[in-house]
Amino acid sequence: MTATLAGLRIVVSAGPTYEDIDPVRFLGNRSSGRMGFAVAAAAARRGADVVLVAGPVHLETPPGVQRVDVRSAAQMHAAVFAALPADAYIGAAAVADYTPRAVAADKLKKRGDTLVVECVRTADILADLGAHALRPRRLVGFAAETGDLAGYARDKLVRKRVDFIAANRVGQPGSGFESEDNALTVYWPDGECSLGPAAKTLLAGQLLDLVFAN
Ligand code: CTP
């Protein structure tokens, strides 16, 4: 049986962020946004009031979802905080960890054999929510790892003060960024549970079942 989420406000982030280097180039990543969009769609179907903060993706807005399009990590941070207060935040976006220190006003011209782009850390949306006065009651982060899923996930739970980390192994066929399917291991302070491999649309519902179980 699937629980209703009527009356709850849920903020979901999805997709990559693009960090501009100059007017024509950016640093990005291969997130398709599908997992976050599936979570937003499933939450709206269950009656939640859903705000979907989306990085640059080619996906249709799910029915009944309020979508806010952003480009950079800084814009995503601002849009998520502007959507508060909320009962839950589900951070499925692959937010850039670093952004170029400055965006060049003109297109960079090639010069030497190497190019160094100095970057600075972006603000961590999840960690900032975890420490904020308006912290949503349920905070869910994602982790894409190539190894030691449990170790890194448990470290993120504590470090970012979140309630759940949904971890998936990347670099394998049948899961990860560009796939329709995924397999997640969800960790919380005193437990864990494996979901899938299954379609991201199916996994999204199972993840909501877990997060809103009590
Ligand atoms: N995240 C965020 N804000 C950032 C960076 C990441 O909210 N500036 C969130 C993502 O939305 C995701 C989770 O944090 O839910 C991913 O954690 P992160 O530590 O960025 O994962 P990795 O980049 O895999 O970590 P590491 O660099 O330690 O490998």
Short mmCIF file of C-alpha atoms and ligand atoms in Angstrom, two decimals:
data_model
loop_
_atom_site.label_atom_id
_atom_site.label_comp_id
_atom_site.label_asym_id
_atom_site.label_seq_id
_atom_site.Cartn_x
_atom_site.Cartn_y
_atom_site.Cartn_z
CA MET A 1 0.00 0.00 0.00
CA THR A 2 1.31 3.45 -0.82
CA ALA A 3 0.90 6.18 1.76
CA THR A 4 -0.62 9.49 0.77
CA LEU A 5 1.63 12.52 0.96
CA ALA A 6 -1.25 15.00 0.87
CA GLY A 7 -0.53 18.12 2.89
CA LEU A 8 3.25 17.72 2.66
CA ARG A 9 5.53 20.12 0.83
CA ILE A 10 8.49 18.36 -0.79
CA VAL A 11 11.43 20.04 -2.50
CA VAL A 12 13.35 17.88 -4.97
CA SER A 13 16.54 18.82 -6.83
CA ALA A 14 17.49 17.07 -10.04
CA GLY A 15 19.98 17.06 -12.86
CA PRO A 16 23.47 18.45 -13.21
CA THR A 17 24.66 21.98 -12.65
CA TYR A 18 26.68 23.88 -15.23
CA GLU A 19 29.48 26.09 -13.98
CA ASP A 20 30.46 28.67 -16.58
CA ILE A 21 34.08 29.20 -17.54
CA ASP A 22 33.49 31.80 -20.25
CA PRO A 23 30.54 32.77 -22.48
CA VAL A 24 30.68 29.47 -24.41
CA ARG A 25 32.17 26.88 -22.03
CA PHE A 26 31.18 25.30 -18.77
CA LEU A 27 32.02 22.49 -16.35
CA GLY A 28 29.17 19.98 -16.16
CA ASN A 29 28.47 16.34 -15.44
CA ARG A 30 26.51 13.46 -16.92
CA SER A 31 23.46 13.50 -14.65
CA SER A 32 20.29 13.07 -16.77
CA GLY A 33 17.90 14.27 -14.05
CA ARG A 34 15.73 11.16 -14.46
CA MET A 35 15.95 9.95 -10.86
CA GLY A 36 14.97 13.32 -9.39
CA PHE A 37 12.17 13.84 -11.93
CA ALA A 38 10.83 10.35 -11.11
CA VAL A 39 10.84 11.18 -7.39
CA ALA A 40 9.04 14.49 -8.02
CA ALA A 41 6.44 12.77 -10.23
CA ALA A 42 5.81 10.01 -7.67
CA ALA A 43 5.47 12.50 -4.80
CA ALA A 44 3.00 14.64 -6.78
CA ARG A 45 0.94 11.53 -7.69
CA ARG A 46 0.65 10.84 -3.96
CA GLY A 47 -0.72 14.31 -3.34
CA ALA A 48 2.33 16.23 -2.15
CA ASP A 49 2.92 19.87 -3.01
CA VAL A 50 6.17 19.43 -4.99
CA VAL A 51 8.78 22.00 -6.00
CA LEU A 52 11.30 20.57 -8.47
CA VAL A 53 14.52 22.57 -8.77
CA ALA A 54 16.02 21.39 -12.04
CA GLY A 55 19.45 21.89 -13.52
CA PRO A 56 19.87 21.87 -17.32
CA VAL A 57 18.05 18.71 -18.48
CA HIS A 58 15.87 17.63 -21.40
CA LEU A 59 12.88 16.29 -19.49
CA GLU A 60 9.22 17.21 -19.34
CA THR A 61 7.81 18.62 -16.14
CA PRO A 62 5.78 15.92 -14.35
CA PRO A 63 2.06 16.71 -13.93
CA GLY A 64 1.21 18.80 -10.90
CA VAL A 65 4.82 19.71 -10.14
CA GLN A 66 6.06 23.28 -9.72
CA ARG A 67 9.36 23.48 -11.61
CA VAL A 68 12.13 26.02 -11.10
CA ASP A 69 14.90 25.88 -13.72
CA VAL A 70 18.44 26.79 -12.69
CA ARG A 71 21.90 26.48 -14.22
CA SER A 72 24.63 26.75 -11.59
CA ALA A 73 25.18 25.31 -8.12
CA ALA A 74 24.77 28.79 -6.64
CA GLN A 75 21.42 29.25 -8.41
CA MET A 76 20.28 25.81 -7.26
CA HIS A 77 21.24 26.64 -3.66
CA ALA A 78 19.24 29.89 -3.81
CA ALA A 79 16.18 28.25 -5.42
CA VAL A 80 16.09 25.42 -2.85
CA PHE A 81 16.30 27.84 0.08
CA ALA A 82 13.64 30.07 -1.54
CA ALA A 83 11.28 27.05 -1.55
CA LEU A 84 11.47 26.63 2.24
CA PRO A 85 9.80 25.88 4.58
CA ALA A 86 9.28 22.30 3.46
CA ASP A 87 8.62 18.94 5.08
CA ALA A 88 11.27 17.17 3.04
CA TYR A 89 14.18 17.83 0.72
CA ILE A 90 15.30 15.13 -1.67
CA GLY A 91 18.65 16.10 -3.17
CA ALA A 92 18.97 14.00 -6.30
CA ALA A 93 20.90 16.69 -8.20
CA ALA A 94 24.53 16.14 -9.08
CA VAL A 95 25.60 19.54 -7.80
CA ALA A 96 29.07 20.67 -8.87
CA ASP A 97 31.50 20.58 -5.96
CA TYR A 98 33.70 23.25 -7.57
CA THR A 99 33.06 26.26 -9.75
CA PRO A 100 35.52 28.47 -11.66
CA ARG A 101 36.75 31.30 -9.43
CA ALA A 102 35.64 33.82 -12.06
CA VAL A 103 33.69 33.66 -15.32
CA ALA A 104 35.77 35.20 -18.13
CA ALA A 105 33.87 38.03 -19.80
CA ASP A 106 35.29 37.10 -23.22
CA LYS A 107 35.83 33.70 -24.78
CA LEU A 108 39.18 32.27 -23.67
CA LYS A 109 41.66 32.08 -26.55
CA LYS A 110 44.04 29.13 -26.72
CA ARG A 111 47.61 29.93 -25.76
CA GLY A 112 50.03 27.42 -24.18
CA ASP A 113 49.93 23.60 -24.20
CA THR A 114 48.09 23.41 -20.91
CA LEU A 115 45.20 25.26 -19.34
CA VAL A 116 44.56 25.66 -15.64
CA VAL A 117 41.10 26.78 -14.53
CA GLU A 118 41.16 27.70 -10.88
CA CYS A 119 38.02 26.58 -9.07
CA VAL A 120 36.55 27.22 -5.65
CA ARG A 121 34.22 25.00 -3.59
CA THR A 122 30.50 25.54 -4.02
CA ALA A 123 28.19 25.89 -1.03
CA ASP A 124 26.80 22.46 -0.06
CA ILE A 125 23.00 22.62 -0.30
CA LEU A 126 22.40 19.47 1.76
CA ALA A 127 24.86 20.35 4.49
CA ASP A 128 23.54 23.92 4.70
CA LEU A 129 19.97 22.58 5.01
CA GLY A 130 21.13 20.11 7.68
CA ALA A 131 22.43 22.99 9.79
CA HIS A 132 19.63 25.48 9.06
CA ALA A 133 16.88 26.67 11.41
CA LEU A 134 14.32 25.73 8.72
CA ARG A 135 15.81 22.24 8.26
CA PRO A 136 13.15 20.05 6.61
CA ARG A 137 12.19 17.16 8.88
CA ARG A 138 13.29 14.61 6.27
CA LEU A 139 16.54 15.25 4.44
CA VAL A 140 17.60 12.82 1.73
CA GLY A 141 20.91 12.94 -0.10
CA PHE A 142 22.24 10.89 -2.99
CA ALA A 143 25.70 9.52 -3.52
CA ALA A 144 27.23 8.19 -6.71
CA GLU A 145 30.25 6.08 -5.92
CA THR A 146 32.56 3.67 -7.67
CA GLY A 147 33.49 1.83 -4.46
CA ASP A 148 32.91 1.53 -0.67
CA LEU A 149 29.24 2.58 -0.91
CA ALA A 150 28.53 1.98 2.78
CA GLY A 151 31.60 3.78 4.11
CA TYR A 152 31.09 6.96 2.07
CA ALA A 153 27.31 6.96 2.58
CA ARG A 154 27.58 6.64 6.36
CA ASP A 155 30.19 9.39 6.41
CA LYS A 156 27.80 11.68 4.45
CA LEU A 157 24.90 10.89 6.83
CA VAL A 158 26.91 12.23 9.75
CA ARG A 159 28.85 15.01 8.03
CA LYS A 160 25.85 16.58 6.29
CA ARG A 161 23.36 15.77 9.10
CA VAL A 162 20.89 14.09 6.74
CA ASP A 163 18.38 11.33 7.48
CA PHE A 164 18.91 9.12 4.43
CA ILE A 165 21.59 8.64 1.81
CA ALA A 166 20.55 6.82 -1.37
CA ALA A 167 23.75 5.47 -2.85
CA ASN A 168 24.27 4.03 -6.27
CA ARG A 169 27.25 2.47 -7.89
CA VAL A 170 28.32 4.28 -11.04
CA GLY A 171 30.45 3.01 -13.88
CA GLN A 172 28.49 -0.23 -14.23
CA PRO A 173 25.95 -1.15 -16.89
CA GLY A 174 22.30 -0.99 -15.80
CA SER A 175 22.62 1.75 -13.21
CA GLY A 176 23.75 5.30 -12.78
CA PHE A 177 23.51 8.62 -14.54
CA GLU A 178 22.33 7.99 -18.08
CA SER A 179 20.40 4.78 -17.49
CA GLU A 180 16.60 4.34 -17.30
CA ASP A 181 17.22 1.80 -14.54
CA ASN A 182 19.03 2.11 -11.27
CA ALA A 183 19.88 0.21 -8.11
CA LEU A 184 20.05 2.04 -4.82
CA THR A 185 21.23 1.13 -1.38
CA VAL A 186 19.60 3.47 1.10
CA TYR A 187 21.38 4.11 4.39
CA TRP A 188 19.99 5.72 7.54
CA PRO A 189 21.58 5.99 10.99
CA ASP A 190 20.51 2.52 12.20
CA GLY A 191 19.71 0.61 9.05
CA GLU A 192 20.03 0.09 5.34
CA CYS A 193 17.96 -1.36 2.51
CA SER A 194 18.63 -2.29 -1.11
CA LEU A 195 16.17 -1.19 -3.80
CA GLY A 196 16.23 -2.49 -7.38
CA PRO A 197 17.69 -2.90 -9.89
CA ALA A 198 14.49 -1.48 -11.35
CA ALA A 199 13.18 1.36 -13.48
CA LYS A 200 13.86 4.75 -11.88
CA THR A 201 10.09 5.42 -11.87
CA LEU A 202 9.53 2.30 -9.72
CA LEU A 203 12.50 3.02 -7.45
CA ALA A 204 11.21 6.54 -6.83
CA GLY A 205 8.02 5.17 -5.25
CA GLN A 206 9.97 2.66 -3.15
CA LEU A 207 12.28 5.43 -1.93
CA LEU A 208 9.29 7.56 -0.89
CA ASP A 209 7.79 4.55 0.95
CA LEU A 210 11.01 4.27 2.95
CA VAL A 211 11.50 7.98 3.64
CA PHE A 212 7.89 8.56 4.76
CA ALA A 213 7.45 5.21 6.55
CA ASN A 214 6.88 6.92 9.91
N1 CTP B 1 25.25 18.20 -2.77
C1 CTP B 1 24.73 19.43 -2.44
N2 CTP B 1 25.47 20.55 -2.67
C2 CTP B 1 26.70 20.49 -3.19
C3 CTP B 1 27.24 19.23 -3.53
C4 CTP B 1 26.48 18.10 -3.31
O1 CTP B 1 23.60 19.49 -1.95
N3 CTP B 1 27.38 21.60 -3.40
C5 CTP B 1 24.43 17.01 -2.53
C6 CTP B 1 23.96 16.29 -3.77
O2 CTP B 1 22.71 16.78 -4.23
C7 CTP B 1 23.84 14.85 -3.28
C8 CTP B 1 24.95 14.76 -2.26
O3 CTP B 1 25.21 16.07 -1.82
O4 CTP B 1 22.62 14.63 -2.63
C9 CTP B 1 26.20 14.19 -2.84
O5 CTP B 1 27.23 14.36 -1.91
P1 CTP B 1 28.69 14.73 -2.33
O6 CTP B 1 29.48 14.83 -1.09
O7 CTP B 1 28.76 15.87 -3.26
O8 CTP B 1 29.04 13.47 -3.14
P2 CTP B 1 30.34 13.23 -3.87
O9 CTP B 1 30.63 14.39 -4.78
O10 CTP B 1 30.20 11.89 -4.46
O11 CTP B 1 31.33 13.26 -2.64
P3 CTP B 1 32.89 13.20 -2.64
O12 CTP B 1 33.36 14.42 -3.33
O13 CTP B 1 33.17 13.17 -1.17
O14 CTP B 1 33.21 11.93 -3.37
#
